[in-house]
Short mmCIF file of C-alpha atoms and ligand atoms in Angstrom, two decimals:
data_model
loop_
_atom_site.label_atom_id
_atom_site.label_comp_id
_atom_site.label_asym_id
_atom_site.label_seq_id
_atom_site.Cartn_x
_atom_site.Cartn_y
_atom_site.Cartn_z
CA LYS S 5 14.05 34.32 120.57
CA PHE S 6 18.27 33.69 122.17
CA ILE S 7 20.99 33.70 120.18
CA GLU S 8 21.93 29.70 119.37
CA VAL S 9 25.28 30.01 117.49
CA GLU S 10 27.14 33.67 117.67
CA GLU S 11 28.48 35.14 114.63
CA ASN S 12 32.49 34.71 113.81
CA ILE S 13 32.04 30.92 115.30
CA SER S 14 34.75 28.64 113.42
CA GLN S 15 33.01 25.86 112.04
CA GLU S 16 35.23 23.33 113.76
CA CYS S 17 33.98 25.02 117.30
CA ARG S 18 30.42 25.08 115.23
CA ASP S 19 30.63 20.64 114.02
CA ILE S 20 31.78 20.71 117.76
CA ILE S 21 28.83 22.05 119.78
CA SER S 22 26.59 20.86 117.67
CA GLY S 23 26.63 17.35 119.44
CA LEU S 24 25.78 19.80 122.96
CA PRO S 25 23.51 19.97 125.34
CA ARG S 26 22.19 23.24 125.10
CA GLU S 27 19.88 25.61 127.77
CA GLU S 28 19.14 29.30 127.30
CA GLY S 29 21.45 31.88 128.29
CA TRP S 30 20.88 33.37 130.97
CA PHE S 31 22.15 36.64 129.17
CA GLN S 32 23.77 37.30 125.39
CA ASN S 33 23.62 33.45 124.39
CA SER S 34 22.52 30.14 124.84
CA LEU S 35 24.46 28.15 126.70
CA TYR S 36 26.88 24.59 126.04
CA GLN S 37 27.64 21.87 128.57
CA PHE S 38 31.41 21.75 127.29
CA LYS S 39 33.61 18.70 129.31
CA GLY S 40 31.18 18.88 132.14
CA PHE S 41 31.01 23.55 132.20
CA TRP S 42 28.22 25.56 130.80
CA ASP S 43 29.50 28.60 128.49
CA GLN S 44 28.65 30.12 125.26
CA ALA S 45 29.65 29.07 121.92
CA TRP S 46 32.68 32.40 121.61
CA LEU S 47 34.28 31.24 124.74
CA ILE S 48 34.20 27.60 123.99
CA GLN S 49 35.96 28.61 119.94
CA GLY S 50 37.99 31.11 122.42
CA ALA S 51 38.54 27.84 125.19
CA LEU S 52 40.09 25.88 122.74
CA GLY S 53 42.59 28.27 121.38
CA PHE S 54 43.48 29.12 124.96
CA GLN S 55 44.69 25.52 125.99
CA LYS S 56 45.94 25.13 122.36
CA HIS S 57 48.03 28.40 122.04
CA PHE S 58 48.90 29.34 125.39
CA GLU S 59 52.42 29.13 127.30
CA ALA S 60 52.29 29.36 130.43
CA ARG S 61 55.61 31.44 131.82
CA ASP S 62 56.66 30.45 135.85
CA ASP S 63 55.62 33.69 136.75
CA ASP S 64 52.71 34.02 135.48
CA ILE S 65 50.02 35.21 137.88
CA LEU S 66 46.66 34.18 136.04
CA LEU S 67 43.25 35.16 138.13
CA VAL S 68 40.70 32.98 137.94
CA THR S 69 36.35 33.28 139.00
CA THR S 70 33.64 32.80 139.44
CA PRO S 71 31.38 34.92 137.87
CA LYS S 72 29.58 37.17 140.14
CA SER S 73 32.61 36.26 142.82
CA GLY S 74 34.26 39.13 143.46
CA THR S 75 36.53 39.40 139.68
CA THR S 76 36.84 43.42 139.23
CA TRP S 77 37.55 43.70 143.11
CA LEU S 78 40.18 40.94 142.71
CA LYS S 79 41.48 42.47 139.51
CA ALA S 80 42.30 45.37 140.64
CA ILE S 81 43.62 44.36 143.59
CA LEU S 82 46.28 42.03 141.97
CA TYR S 83 46.88 45.54 139.26
CA ALA S 84 47.12 47.89 142.70
CA THR S 85 49.84 45.07 143.99
CA LEU S 86 52.17 43.82 141.17
CA ASN S 87 52.54 47.42 139.20
CA ARG S 88 52.68 48.96 142.68
CA SER S 89 56.65 50.83 142.38
CA ASN S 90 55.63 51.67 138.47
CA PHE S 91 52.20 53.51 139.90
CA PRO S 92 52.16 54.20 144.09
CA PRO S 93 48.78 53.06 145.05
CA ASN S 94 47.62 56.75 145.78
CA SER S 95 49.38 58.24 143.12
CA HIS S 96 46.83 60.83 140.88
CA ASN S 97 47.04 59.42 137.73
CA HIS S 98 47.21 55.12 139.12
CA PRO S 99 45.71 53.39 135.90
CA LEU S 100 42.64 52.30 137.77
CA LEU S 101 41.39 56.11 138.96
CA THR S 102 40.49 55.95 133.99
CA ASN S 103 41.10 52.09 133.28
CA SER S 104 38.01 50.05 134.07
CA PRO S 105 40.06 47.05 136.08
CA HIS S 106 38.77 44.94 133.09
CA MET S 107 40.97 46.74 130.43
CA LEU S 108 43.78 45.79 132.32
CA LEU S 109 44.30 42.35 132.92
CA PRO S 110 43.21 39.46 129.36
CA PHE S 111 40.44 37.58 129.83
CA MET S 112 42.31 34.16 127.97
CA GLU S 113 39.23 33.14 126.21
CA GLY S 114 37.30 36.01 125.18
CA SER S 115 41.52 37.36 123.01
CA HIS S 116 42.25 33.66 122.10
CA GLN S 117 40.13 34.28 119.31
CA ASP S 118 42.48 35.84 117.07
CA ASN S 119 45.34 35.48 116.16
CA ILE S 120 46.13 39.29 117.02
CA SER S 121 44.98 39.07 120.82
CA ARG S 122 46.97 36.56 120.92
CA ASP S 123 49.58 37.86 119.89
CA ARG S 124 49.70 40.52 121.77
CA ILE S 125 49.77 38.41 125.28
CA ASP S 126 52.83 36.77 123.75
CA GLY S 127 54.37 40.52 123.91
CA MET S 128 53.04 41.08 127.28
CA ALA S 129 56.62 41.93 129.19
CA SER S 130 56.53 39.62 132.52
CA PRO S 131 55.16 39.53 135.21
CA ARG S 132 51.80 38.82 133.51
CA LEU S 133 48.72 39.71 134.92
CA LEU S 134 46.25 37.18 132.95
CA PHE S 135 42.37 36.63 133.59
CA THR S 136 40.06 34.06 132.95
CA HIS S 137 37.36 32.10 133.73
CA LEU S 138 37.66 28.29 132.83
CA PRO S 139 37.18 25.00 135.24
CA TYR S 140 40.77 24.27 136.56
CA SER S 141 40.40 20.51 134.18
CA SER S 142 39.92 23.34 131.65
CA LEU S 143 43.37 24.66 131.92
CA PRO S 144 45.15 24.33 129.39
CA GLU S 145 48.34 21.72 130.79
CA SER S 146 51.32 25.13 130.31
CA VAL S 147 49.16 26.06 133.02
CA LYS S 148 49.54 23.20 135.73
CA HIS S 149 52.99 21.85 134.32
CA SER S 150 54.34 25.39 134.85
CA SER S 151 54.83 27.38 137.94
CA CYS S 152 52.85 29.63 137.13
CA LYS S 153 50.80 30.89 139.82
CA ILE S 154 46.41 30.87 139.92
CA VAL S 155 44.64 32.91 142.27
CA PHE S 156 41.58 31.30 142.95
CA LEU S 157 37.73 33.96 144.03
CA CYS S 158 34.46 32.21 145.31
CA ARG S 159 31.58 33.54 147.18
CA ASN S 160 29.44 31.67 149.01
CA PRO S 161 26.83 30.81 147.25
CA LYS S 162 24.00 32.52 147.34
CA ASP S 163 25.48 35.76 147.26
CA ASN S 164 27.23 34.13 144.78
CA PHE S 165 23.33 33.28 142.52
CA VAL S 166 22.06 36.59 143.90
CA SER S 167 24.52 38.91 142.08
CA LEU S 168 24.89 36.84 139.09
CA TRP S 169 20.94 37.62 138.70
CA HIS S 170 20.63 41.43 139.24
CA PHE S 171 23.49 41.37 136.69
CA ALA S 172 21.91 38.74 134.74
CA ASN S 173 18.62 40.60 134.89
CA LYS S 174 21.08 44.67 133.91
CA ILE S 175 22.81 43.31 130.57
CA ARG S 176 20.36 40.92 129.16
CA PRO S 177 18.90 42.27 125.99
CA LYS S 178 15.45 44.28 126.86
CA THR S 179 14.01 41.91 124.16
CA TRP S 180 14.10 38.70 125.66
CA GLY S 181 11.95 39.53 129.42
CA THR S 182 12.94 39.44 132.54
CA LEU S 183 15.23 36.28 134.18
CA SER S 184 12.29 35.03 137.30
CA LEU S 185 14.14 34.86 140.31
CA GLU S 186 12.49 32.01 140.70
CA GLU S 187 14.34 30.17 136.73
CA ALA S 188 17.13 31.44 137.62
CA PHE S 189 17.19 30.02 141.56
CA ASP S 190 16.56 26.74 139.59
CA LYS S 191 18.92 26.83 136.77
CA PHE S 192 21.81 27.68 139.46
CA CYS S 193 20.76 25.27 141.39
CA ARG S 194 21.36 22.21 138.50
CA GLY S 195 24.39 23.89 137.67
CA VAL S 196 23.46 25.25 134.38
CA SER S 197 25.05 29.01 135.11
CA PRO S 198 27.51 30.80 132.80
CA HIS S 199 30.87 28.53 133.84
CA GLY S 200 28.94 26.06 136.11
CA PRO S 201 27.86 23.94 137.91
CA PHE S 202 28.61 27.11 140.47
CA TRP S 203 29.71 23.22 142.69
CA ASP S 204 31.88 21.95 140.28
CA HIS S 205 33.67 24.84 139.19
CA VAL S 206 34.22 25.72 142.80
CA LEU S 207 35.67 22.88 143.61
CA GLY S 208 37.74 21.56 141.23
CA TYR S 209 39.82 24.96 142.91
CA TRP S 210 39.23 23.63 146.58
CA LEU S 211 40.21 20.55 145.45
CA GLU S 212 43.84 21.70 143.85
CA SER S 213 44.46 24.26 146.37
CA LEU S 214 44.74 21.33 148.53
CA LYS S 215 47.29 19.17 146.40
CA ARG S 216 48.92 22.72 146.28
CA SER S 217 49.37 25.00 147.90
CA GLU S 218 52.22 27.20 146.45
CA LYS S 219 50.54 26.97 142.67
CA VAL S 220 46.93 27.50 143.66
CA LYS S 221 45.80 30.31 146.44
CA PHE S 222 42.00 29.89 147.21
CA LEU S 223 40.59 32.70 148.53
CA LYS S 224 36.49 33.84 148.91
CA TYR S 225 35.38 37.38 148.56
CA GLU S 226 33.61 37.25 152.25
CA ASP S 227 37.66 36.62 153.67
CA LEU S 228 38.48 39.30 151.57
CA LYS S 229 35.56 41.71 152.84
CA ASP S 230 37.05 40.48 156.18
CA GLN S 231 40.23 41.24 156.17
CA PRO S 232 41.12 43.42 153.59
CA VAL S 233 44.94 44.08 154.68
CA ALA S 234 45.91 40.48 155.70
CA SER S 235 44.07 39.07 153.26
CA LEU S 236 46.64 41.27 150.67
CA LYS S 237 49.63 40.52 152.24
CA THR S 238 49.32 36.58 152.07
CA LEU S 239 48.53 37.35 148.61
CA ALA S 240 50.96 39.26 147.52
CA HIS S 241 53.44 36.97 149.27
CA PHE S 242 51.77 33.67 147.34
CA ILE S 243 52.34 36.02 143.74
CA GLY S 244 55.79 36.66 145.13
CA HIS S 245 55.33 40.50 145.34
CA SER S 246 55.76 40.15 149.84
CA PHE S 247 55.30 44.07 150.85
CA SER S 248 58.84 44.76 152.22
CA GLN S 249 58.37 46.26 155.80
CA GLU S 250 59.30 49.82 154.73
CA GLU S 251 55.77 49.59 152.70
CA GLU S 252 53.94 47.86 154.65
CA ALA S 253 55.19 51.14 157.60
CA ASN S 254 54.23 53.91 154.37
CA GLY S 255 50.93 52.23 154.60
CA VAL S 256 50.99 50.96 151.33
CA ILE S 257 48.82 47.97 152.25
CA ASP S 258 45.81 50.56 152.72
CA ASN S 259 46.62 52.72 150.19
CA ILE S 260 45.34 49.56 147.65
CA VAL S 261 42.69 48.24 150.15
CA SER S 262 41.40 52.01 149.59
CA LEU S 263 42.08 52.59 145.09
CA CYS S 264 40.31 49.65 145.42
CA SER S 265 37.47 49.95 147.64
CA PHE S 266 33.27 49.46 146.06
CA GLU S 267 33.59 52.64 147.80
CA ASN S 268 36.52 54.33 145.42
CA LEU S 269 35.73 52.43 142.41
CA SER S 270 32.34 53.20 142.02
CA ASN S 271 32.24 55.93 142.49
CA LEU S 272 34.56 57.07 139.54
CA LYS S 273 33.40 58.30 135.64
CA VAL S 274 34.41 54.96 133.76
CA ASN S 275 33.56 52.62 135.95
CA LYS S 276 30.20 54.55 136.60
CA ASP S 277 29.51 55.25 132.47
CA GLY S 278 32.43 53.13 130.89
CA GLU S 279 32.21 51.25 127.80
CA LEU S 280 33.86 47.67 127.51
CA PRO S 281 34.70 45.16 125.55
CA PHE S 282 31.48 41.37 125.16
CA GLY S 283 28.91 44.48 124.82
CA MET S 284 29.36 45.20 128.48
CA ALA S 285 28.69 48.54 131.00
CA ALA S 286 31.28 49.38 133.55
CA GLY S 287 28.81 49.79 135.34
CA ALA S 288 26.94 46.52 135.65
CA TYR S 289 29.69 45.52 137.61
CA PHE S 290 29.36 47.25 140.43
CA ARG S 291 26.06 46.78 142.60
CA GLN S 292 26.72 46.46 146.84
CA GLY S 293 29.17 45.51 147.50
CA GLN S 294 27.91 44.01 150.20
CA VAL S 295 28.36 40.51 152.83
CA GLY S 296 24.75 38.30 153.75
CA ASP S 297 22.65 40.75 150.28
CA SER S 298 21.07 37.20 149.66
CA VAL S 299 18.93 37.35 152.65
CA ASN S 300 16.76 39.88 151.68
CA TYR S 301 15.61 38.35 148.35
CA LEU S 302 15.32 34.38 148.92
CA SER S 303 12.70 32.65 150.66
CA SER S 304 14.33 30.71 153.71
CA GLU S 305 13.54 27.29 151.79
CA SER S 306 15.38 28.53 148.35
CA LEU S 307 18.62 29.36 152.15
CA GLU S 308 18.37 26.30 152.27
CA LYS S 309 18.32 24.17 149.65
CA ILE S 310 21.56 26.56 148.90
CA ASP S 311 23.35 25.50 152.26
CA SER S 312 21.70 21.11 151.97
CA ILE S 313 23.59 21.83 148.59
CA ALA S 314 26.56 23.08 149.30
CA GLU S 315 26.33 20.62 152.04
CA GLN S 316 26.55 18.17 150.05
CA LYS S 317 29.44 18.94 147.54
CA PHE S 318 32.34 20.31 149.82
CA GLY S 319 30.89 19.41 153.03
CA PRO S 320 32.42 15.54 152.19
CA HIS S 321 36.21 17.50 151.00
CA GLY S 322 35.92 20.22 154.17
CA LEU S 323 34.76 22.96 152.30
CA LYS S 324 32.51 25.45 154.13
CA PHE S 325 31.20 28.58 153.14
P1 A3P R 19 27.02 42.49 144.30
O1 A3P R 19 26.28 41.95 143.73
O2 A3P R 19 26.65 40.91 145.07
O3 A3P R 19 26.78 43.86 144.58
P2 A3P R 19 32.50 40.46 139.48
O4 A3P R 19 33.64 41.91 139.39
O5 A3P R 19 32.84 38.65 140.01
O6 A3P R 19 31.40 41.10 138.04
O7 A3P R 19 31.69 40.59 140.26
C1 A3P R 19 30.42 41.45 141.51
C2 A3P R 19 30.04 41.58 142.17
O8 A3P R 19 31.32 42.37 143.32
C3 A3P R 19 29.46 42.39 142.47
O9 A3P R 19 29.22 42.23 143.55
C4 A3P R 19 29.79 43.69 142.77
O10 A3P R 19 28.80 44.86 143.25
C5 A3P R 19 30.83 43.61 143.65
N1 A3P R 19 32.23 44.07 143.65
C6 A3P R 19 32.81 44.83 142.96
N2 A3P R 19 34.00 46.01 142.35
C7 A3P R 19 33.56 45.64 143.92
C8 A3P R 19 34.67 46.39 144.90
N3 A3P R 19 35.48 47.10 144.30
N4 A3P R 19 34.91 45.97 146.32
C9 A3P R 19 33.94 45.04 146.80
N5 A3P R 19 32.82 43.96 146.00
C10 A3P R 19 33.05 44.64 145.02
#
């Protein structure tokens, strides 16, 4: 029923995955556990290419997220912030009005499948805004050793799980049937989720942000929701593109927040009906955009279970959700 190894996978990657633990995927394909993290074969192949070929520049900005933590939103915010002098956020021809945020930042593991896409990334003008889901331990050495900035986004595990479960059921081929909440919950808690274990993915960036706060900015979806303007000011400063007092007085920050809001983006035609590469419908990335929705899906026992894993994994390192 599940695709074990996708077409177009190189022999090198086939050899690697043939000895790896495998589990049924949430959507698209099987998941393989490679260097501690679960991923689809084509993304393992892309990660190997990214590690091997990518040369970070000191002014690169690399966005990293756990899937369903608000990637779409933060892609839009970073793009609008970085390009605000060319495209004022209240302009009628802003690229975000006609492009899915996913089309505006290259996906590094997706792009390192072939030479043409790789060359396109090498040819991008600086500062480059790039995106990956890879765990910290799998980032290319040049990312770790250059002065490029890493912006990491995650979300409280309960909402993250519920969002992922909805997403999986939206995009799974119909022939696979529905992924039950119980099965998904068991997988998520065991760490078997795309780019998971969620716990280790988040912890890797958390620990690095404690060690090198000038290099890794650790953001939470809940904080962005609660204080979008203050979060955006701090974020712009971190990536070296602070807002001037004049911009602030002219409402540039507020305009970026409005442009990138759930209400605005989710109602654009391109985000409702658009098709994305890798077989995704743009609309699948918008559902509700709220904090705390997990209480509507999970029993108190399940909520407590996630809280207790989070406490065990994150508590000793001072990370709370
Ligand atoms: P929900 O399923 O809880 O609604 P990702 O972009 O990482 O795939 O995450 C998707 C989640 O972010 C979904 O959460 C989606 O609705 C929410 N989201 C998408 N765009 C958003 C926006 N502009 N503001 C806030 N949340 C947004």
